[in-house]
CSV table of C-alpha atoms in Angstrom, one decimal:
chain,number,residue,atom,x,y,z
A,1,MET,CA,77.1,69.0,172.7
A,2,THR,CA,78.2,68.4,176.2
A,3,THR,CA,81.8,66.9,176.3
A,4,PRO,CA,81.9,63.7,178.4
A,5,THR,CA,84.4,63.4,181.2
A,6,ARG,CA,87.1,60.7,181.1
A,7,LEU,CA,85.1,58.7,183.7
A,8,GLN,CA,81.9,58.9,181.8
A,9,GLN,CA,83.6,57.7,178.6
A,10,GLU,CA,85.2,54.8,180.5
A,11,ILE,CA,81.9,53.7,182.1
A,12,ALA,CA,80.0,54.1,178.8
A,13,GLU,CA,82.5,51.8,177.1
A,14,ARG,CA,82.1,49.2,179.9
A,15,ILE,CA,78.3,49.4,179.5
A,16,LEU,CA,78.6,48.8,175.7
A,17,ARG,CA,80.9,45.9,176.5
A,18,MET,CA,78.3,44.5,178.9
A,19,VAL,CA,75.7,44.8,176.2
A,20,ARG,CA,77.8,42.8,173.8
A,21,GLU,CA,78.7,40.2,176.3
A,22,ASP,CA,74.9,39.7,177.1
A,23,GLY,CA,74.1,39.5,173.4
A,24,LEU,CA,71.5,42.3,173.8
A,25,GLU,CA,69.9,43.7,170.6
A,26,ALA,CA,68.0,46.9,169.7
A,27,GLY,CA,64.8,47.1,171.7
A,28,ALA,CA,66.3,45.6,174.9
A,29,TRP,CA,66.0,47.4,178.2
A,30,LEU,CA,68.9,48.5,180.4
A,31,ASN,CA,68.6,49.0,184.1
A,32,GLU,CA,70.8,51.6,185.8
A,33,ASN,CA,70.8,49.9,189.2
A,34,SER,CA,71.8,46.5,187.9
A,35,ALA,CA,74.5,48.1,185.6
A,36,ALA,CA,75.9,50.0,188.6
A,37,ARG,CA,76.0,46.7,190.6
A,38,ARG,CA,77.7,44.8,187.8
A,39,LEU,CA,80.2,47.6,187.2
A,40,ASN,CA,80.8,48.0,191.0
A,41,VAL,CA,80.2,51.8,190.8
A,42,SER,CA,77.5,54.2,192.1
A,43,ARG,CA,74.4,55.1,190.1
A,44,THR,CA,75.6,58.7,189.5
A,45,PRO,CA,78.4,58.0,187.0
A,46,VAL,CA,76.3,55.2,185.4
A,47,ARG,CA,73.5,57.7,184.8
A,48,ALA,CA,75.9,60.2,183.3
A,49,ALA,CA,77.5,57.6,181.1
A,50,ILE,CA,74.0,56.5,179.8
A,51,ASP,CA,73.2,60.2,179.1
A,52,HIS,CA,76.4,60.3,177.0
A,53,LEU,CA,75.2,57.1,175.1
A,54,ALA,CA,71.8,58.8,174.6
A,55,ARG,CA,73.5,61.8,173.0
A,56,GLN,CA,75.2,59.4,170.6
A,57,GLY,CA,71.8,57.9,169.7
A,58,LEU,CA,72.7,54.5,171.1
A,59,VAL,CA,70.0,54.5,173.9
A,60,ARG,CA,66.9,56.4,174.8
A,61,ARG,CA,65.4,57.2,178.2
A,62,HIS,CA,61.7,56.5,178.8
A,63,PRO,CA,60.3,58.3,181.9
A,64,ASN,CA,59.3,55.8,184.6
A,65,LYS,CA,60.2,52.9,182.4
A,66,GLY,CA,63.9,52.7,181.9
A,67,VAL,CA,66.6,52.9,179.2
A,68,GLU,CA,66.0,51.4,175.7
A,69,LEU,CA,68.8,50.1,173.6
A,70,LEU,CA,68.3,51.7,170.2
A,71,SER,CA,71.0,49.9,168.3
A,72,THR,CA,73.6,47.2,168.8
A,73,PRO,CA,77.0,48.9,169.0
A,74,GLU,CA,79.2,47.8,166.1
A,75,GLY,CA,82.7,46.6,166.5
A,76,PRO,CA,83.0,47.3,170.2
A,77,ALA,CA,84.7,44.1,171.0
A,78,ASP,CA,87.2,44.7,168.3
A,79,ALA,CA,87.4,48.4,169.2
A,80,GLY,CA,88.0,47.5,172.8
A,81,ALA,CA,90.7,45.0,171.8
A,82,THR,CA,92.3,47.6,169.5
A,83,ALA,CA,92.4,50.1,172.4
A,84,ASP,CA,93.9,47.5,174.7
A,85,GLU,CA,96.5,46.5,172.1
A,86,THR,CA,97.5,50.2,171.6
A,87,GLU,CA,97.9,50.7,175.3
A,88,LEU,CA,100.0,47.5,175.6
A,89,LEU,CA,102.2,48.8,172.8
A,90,MET,CA,102.5,52.1,174.7
A,91,VAL,CA,103.7,50.2,177.7
A,92,LYS,CA,106.2,48.3,175.5
A,93,VAL,CA,107.5,51.6,174.1
A,94,ALA,CA,107.9,52.9,177.6
A,95,GLN,CA,109.8,49.8,178.7
A,96,ASP,CA,112.1,49.8,175.6
A,97,ARG,CA,112.7,53.6,175.9
A,98,HIS,CA,113.8,53.3,179.5
A,99,GLY,CA,115.7,50.2,178.8
A,100,GLY,CA,117.9,52.1,176.3
A,101,ARG,CA,116.5,50.0,173.4
A,102,LEU,CA,114.8,53.0,171.6
A,103,PRO,CA,116.9,56.0,170.4
A,104,ASP,CA,115.9,59.6,170.7
A,105,GLU,CA,114.7,59.6,167.1
A,106,ILE,CA,113.1,56.7,165.2
A,107,SER,CA,111.4,56.1,161.9
A,108,GLU,CA,108.0,54.4,161.4
A,109,LEU,CA,109.8,51.6,159.4
A,110,GLU,CA,112.0,50.9,162.4
A,111,LEU,CA,108.9,50.8,164.7
A,112,MET,CA,107.1,48.5,162.2
A,113,ARG,CA,110.0,46.1,162.2
A,114,ARG,CA,110.6,46.2,166.0
A,115,TYR,CA,107.0,45.6,167.0
A,116,GLU,CA,105.9,43.6,163.9
A,117,LEU,CA,103.2,46.1,163.0
A,118,GLY,CA,101.6,47.5,159.9
A,119,ARG,CA,102.0,51.2,159.2
A,120,PRO,CA,98.4,52.1,160.2
A,121,GLU,CA,99.0,50.5,163.7
A,122,VAL,CA,102.3,52.4,164.1
A,123,GLN,CA,100.7,55.7,163.0
A,124,ARG,CA,97.9,55.2,165.5
A,125,LEU,CA,100.4,54.4,168.3
A,126,MET,CA,102.6,57.4,167.6
A,127,THR,CA,99.6,59.8,167.2
A,128,ARG,CA,98.4,58.7,170.6
A,129,LEU,CA,101.9,59.3,172.1
A,130,ALA,CA,102.0,62.7,170.3
A,131,ASP,CA,98.6,63.7,171.7
A,132,LEU,CA,100.1,63.1,175.2
A,133,ASP,CA,103.2,65.2,174.4
A,134,MET,CA,105.5,62.2,174.6
A,135,VAL,CA,106.8,62.4,171.0
A,136,GLU,CA,106.7,64.8,168.1
A,137,ARG,CA,106.8,64.2,164.3
A,138,LYS,CA,110.1,65.2,162.8
A,139,ARG,CA,110.0,67.6,159.9
A,140,GLY,CA,109.6,65.4,156.8
A,141,TYR,CA,110.4,61.9,158.3
A,142,GLY,CA,110.3,59.9,161.6
A,143,TRP,CA,109.5,60.7,165.2
A,144,ARG,CA,111.4,62.3,168.1
A,145,PHE,CA,110.9,61.6,171.8
A,146,LEU,CA,110.4,64.8,173.7
A,147,HIS,CA,112.0,63.8,177.0
A,148,GLU,CA,115.2,62.0,177.7
A,149,ALA,CA,115.1,58.7,179.6
A,150,ARG,CA,115.7,59.6,183.2
A,151,ASP,CA,118.2,58.4,185.8
A,152,GLN,CA,117.8,58.2,189.6
A,153,SER,CA,119.2,61.7,190.2
A,154,ALA,CA,116.4,63.2,188.0
A,155,HIS,CA,113.9,61.2,189.9
A,156,ASP,CA,115.1,62.6,193.2
A,157,GLU,CA,115.3,66.2,191.8
A,158,ARG,CA,111.8,66.1,190.5
A,159,TYR,CA,110.3,64.9,193.8
A,160,ARG,CA,112.3,67.5,195.7
A,161,PHE,CA,110.8,70.1,193.4
A,162,ARG,CA,107.3,68.7,193.8
A,163,LEU,CA,107.7,68.7,197.6
A,164,LEU,CA,108.5,72.4,197.4
A,165,ILE,CA,105.4,73.2,195.4
A,166,GLU,CA,102.5,70.8,195.8
A,167,PRO,CA,101.9,70.8,199.6
A,168,MET,CA,101.6,74.6,199.3
A,169,THR,CA,98.8,74.3,196.7
A,170,PHE,CA,96.2,74.0,199.4
A,171,LEU,CA,97.5,77.0,201.3
A,172,GLU,CA,97.1,79.5,198.4
A,173,PRO,CA,94.6,82.2,199.3
A,174,GLY,CA,92.6,81.4,196.1
A,175,PHE,CA,92.4,77.7,196.6
A,176,ALA,CA,88.9,76.4,195.7
A,177,LEU,CA,87.8,73.0,194.5
A,178,GLU,CA,84.4,72.3,192.9
A,179,GLN,CA,82.4,69.4,194.5
A,180,GLY,CA,81.7,68.0,191.1
A,181,TRP,CA,85.5,67.5,190.5
A,182,ILE,CA,85.8,65.8,193.9
A,183,ASP,CA,82.9,63.5,193.2
A,184,GLU,CA,84.3,62.5,189.8
A,185,MET,CA,87.8,62.0,191.0
A,186,ARG,CA,86.6,59.9,193.9
A,187,ALA,CA,84.5,57.7,191.5
A,188,ARG,CA,87.5,57.3,189.2
A,189,HIS,CA,89.7,56.1,192.1
A,190,GLU,CA,87.0,53.7,193.3
A,191,LEU,CA,86.6,52.4,189.8
A,192,THR,CA,90.4,51.8,189.6
A,193,LEU,CA,90.3,49.9,192.8
A,194,SER,CA,87.4,47.7,191.7
A,195,GLN,CA,88.9,46.6,188.4
A,196,PRO,CA,91.3,43.7,187.9
A,197,TRP,CA,94.9,44.9,187.3
A,198,LYS,CA,96.6,44.2,184.0
A,199,GLU,CA,99.7,45.5,182.3
A,200,SER,CA,97.9,48.1,180.2
A,201,SER,CA,96.1,49.4,183.3
A,202,ALA,CA,99.2,51.4,184.1
A,203,ILE,CA,98.2,54.0,181.4
A,204,GLY,CA,94.7,54.7,182.8
A,205,PHE,CA,96.1,54.7,186.4
A,206,TYR,CA,98.8,57.2,185.5
A,207,GLU,CA,96.3,59.5,183.7
A,208,MET,CA,94.0,59.5,186.7
A,209,ASN,CA,96.9,60.2,188.9
A,210,ALA,CA,98.1,63.1,186.7
A,211,ASP,CA,94.6,64.5,186.6
A,212,PHE,CA,94.4,64.4,190.4
A,213,HIS,CA,97.6,66.4,190.9
A,214,GLU,CA,97.0,68.8,188.1
A,215,GLY,CA,93.4,69.4,189.2
A,216,LEU,CA,94.6,70.3,192.7
A,217,ALA,CA,97.2,72.6,191.2
A,218,ALA,CA,94.6,74.3,189.0
A,219,ALA,CA,92.4,74.7,192.1
A,220,SER,CA,95.1,76.8,193.8
A,221,GLY,CA,94.2,79.7,191.5
A,222,ASN,CA,98.0,80.2,191.0
A,223,ARG,CA,98.8,79.9,187.3
A,224,PHE,CA,102.5,79.3,187.9
A,225,ILE,CA,101.8,76.3,190.2
A,226,HIS,CA,99.4,74.9,187.7
A,227,SER,CA,101.9,75.3,184.9
A,228,ALA,CA,104.7,73.7,186.9
A,229,ILE,CA,102.6,70.6,187.8
A,230,ARG,CA,101.3,70.2,184.3
A,231,ARG,CA,104.9,70.2,183.0
A,232,GLN,CA,105.9,67.7,185.6
A,233,ASN,CA,103.1,65.4,184.5
A,234,GLN,CA,104.2,65.6,180.9
A,235,MET,CA,107.8,64.8,181.8
A,236,ARG,CA,107.1,61.7,184.0
A,237,ARG,CA,104.3,60.2,181.8
A,238,LEU,CA,106.5,57.8,179.8
A,239,SER,CA,108.4,56.4,182.8
A,240,ASN,CA,105.1,55.9,184.7
A,241,TYR,CA,103.6,53.9,181.8
A,242,ASP,CA,106.4,51.4,182.5
A,243,TRP,CA,104.9,50.6,185.9
A,244,THR,CA,107.1,48.2,188.0
A,245,TYR,CA,105.8,48.9,191.5
A,246,GLY,CA,103.0,46.3,191.5
A,247,TYR,CA,99.3,46.6,192.3
A,248,GLN,CA,99.7,47.1,196.0
A,249,ARG,CA,101.3,50.5,195.3
A,250,VAL,CA,98.3,51.4,193.2
A,251,VAL,CA,96.1,50.6,196.1
A,252,VAL,CA,98.2,52.7,198.5
A,253,ASN,CA,98.4,55.6,196.1
A,254,SER,CA,94.6,55.6,195.4
A,255,ARG,CA,93.7,55.4,199.1
A,256,GLU,CA,96.0,58.3,199.9
A,257,HIS,CA,94.4,60.4,197.2
A,258,LEU,CA,90.9,59.5,198.6
A,259,GLN,CA,92.0,60.5,202.1
A,260,MET,CA,93.1,63.9,200.8
A,261,LEU,CA,89.8,64.4,199.0
A,262,ALA,CA,87.9,63.6,202.3
A,263,THR,CA,90.1,66.1,204.2
A,264,ILE,CA,89.5,68.8,201.6
A,265,GLU,CA,85.8,68.2,201.9
A,266,ALA,CA,86.1,68.6,205.7
A,267,GLY,CA,87.7,72.0,205.1
A,268,ASP,CA,91.0,71.0,206.8
A,269,LEU,CA,93.5,72.4,204.2
A,270,GLU,CA,96.4,72.4,206.6
A,271,LEU,CA,96.0,68.6,207.0
A,272,ALA,CA,95.5,68.2,203.3
A,273,SER,CA,98.9,69.9,202.8
A,274,ALA,CA,100.6,67.6,205.3
A,275,LEU,CA,99.0,64.5,203.6
A,276,MET,CA,100.3,65.7,200.3
A,277,ARG,CA,103.8,66.1,201.7
A,278,SER,CA,103.9,62.6,203.2
A,279,HIS,CA,102.3,61.2,200.0
A,280,LEU,CA,105.1,62.6,197.9
A,281,GLN,CA,107.8,61.6,200.4
A,282,ARG,CA,106.7,58.0,200.2
A,283,ALA,CA,106.6,58.1,196.4
A,284,MET,CA,110.1,59.5,196.3
A,285,GLN,CA,111.4,56.5,198.3
A,286,LEU,CA,110.3,54.1,195.6
A,287,ARG,CA,113.0,52.6,193.5
A,288,ARG,CA,112.5,50.6,190.3
A,289,PRO,CA,114.3,47.3,190.0
A,290,ASP,CA,116.3,48.6,187.2
A,291,GLY,CA,117.4,51.6,189.2
A,292,LEU,CA,115.5,54.1,187.1
A,293,ASP,CA,112.6,56.4,187.8
């Protein structure tokens, strides 16, 4: 079975949410054009998301007729709420970790008390963090954070390292980027810019940002550059979930990424390298209100 991309999963979930909001039942018809307009995205990612739903048996395409809803998705509103709640908890963990309120090692009981959660909710939260290489289960009991809370000097050192590496990505002799990746990344950025910002949005925004930088590093064809950027993404994930720079910085970041994609498509890799350097320099100058990364 074809594995859906992150964008396809996001849009598929939004389509199901739209179905629930409209009270549609099995046998109803969906229209790609109207769905694209309502979701404020192009038809291409909507079509791919519907294909993903078809593979799950939730919809069926009828040539020259449209898309039929085969079954009403169950629990989506609750599932969506659960996902949002988990992401809000991840933001709270990031805030507490960088505020010095969470130790390097912590038990599930302590987390249950701190966040007033049941054990299943804590286990779901920590499993999600573990999947992202942010924590690991201790042998026998409890959890351990994999990266120390950072100070300003670590922030500056990391960006100086990235300034040495990432602008050179485009100038590697084997640099090659597939058009499909560019199209998907552009669609994800446009989707981010079209959606209202909320506290839990920081997680999706960071993951998109990380995928952008890691994808470019992979396109260099240099395994050492790719490995270094992947490691950098892992190390800065928790601090970026605690987003304190406001929505305007999200807009600036996304537009700078889109500009780089357009430059790559135009074949001007020297300019793309220069844009990456200025992009990282501006990011390096950001300072959190609490003085941390």
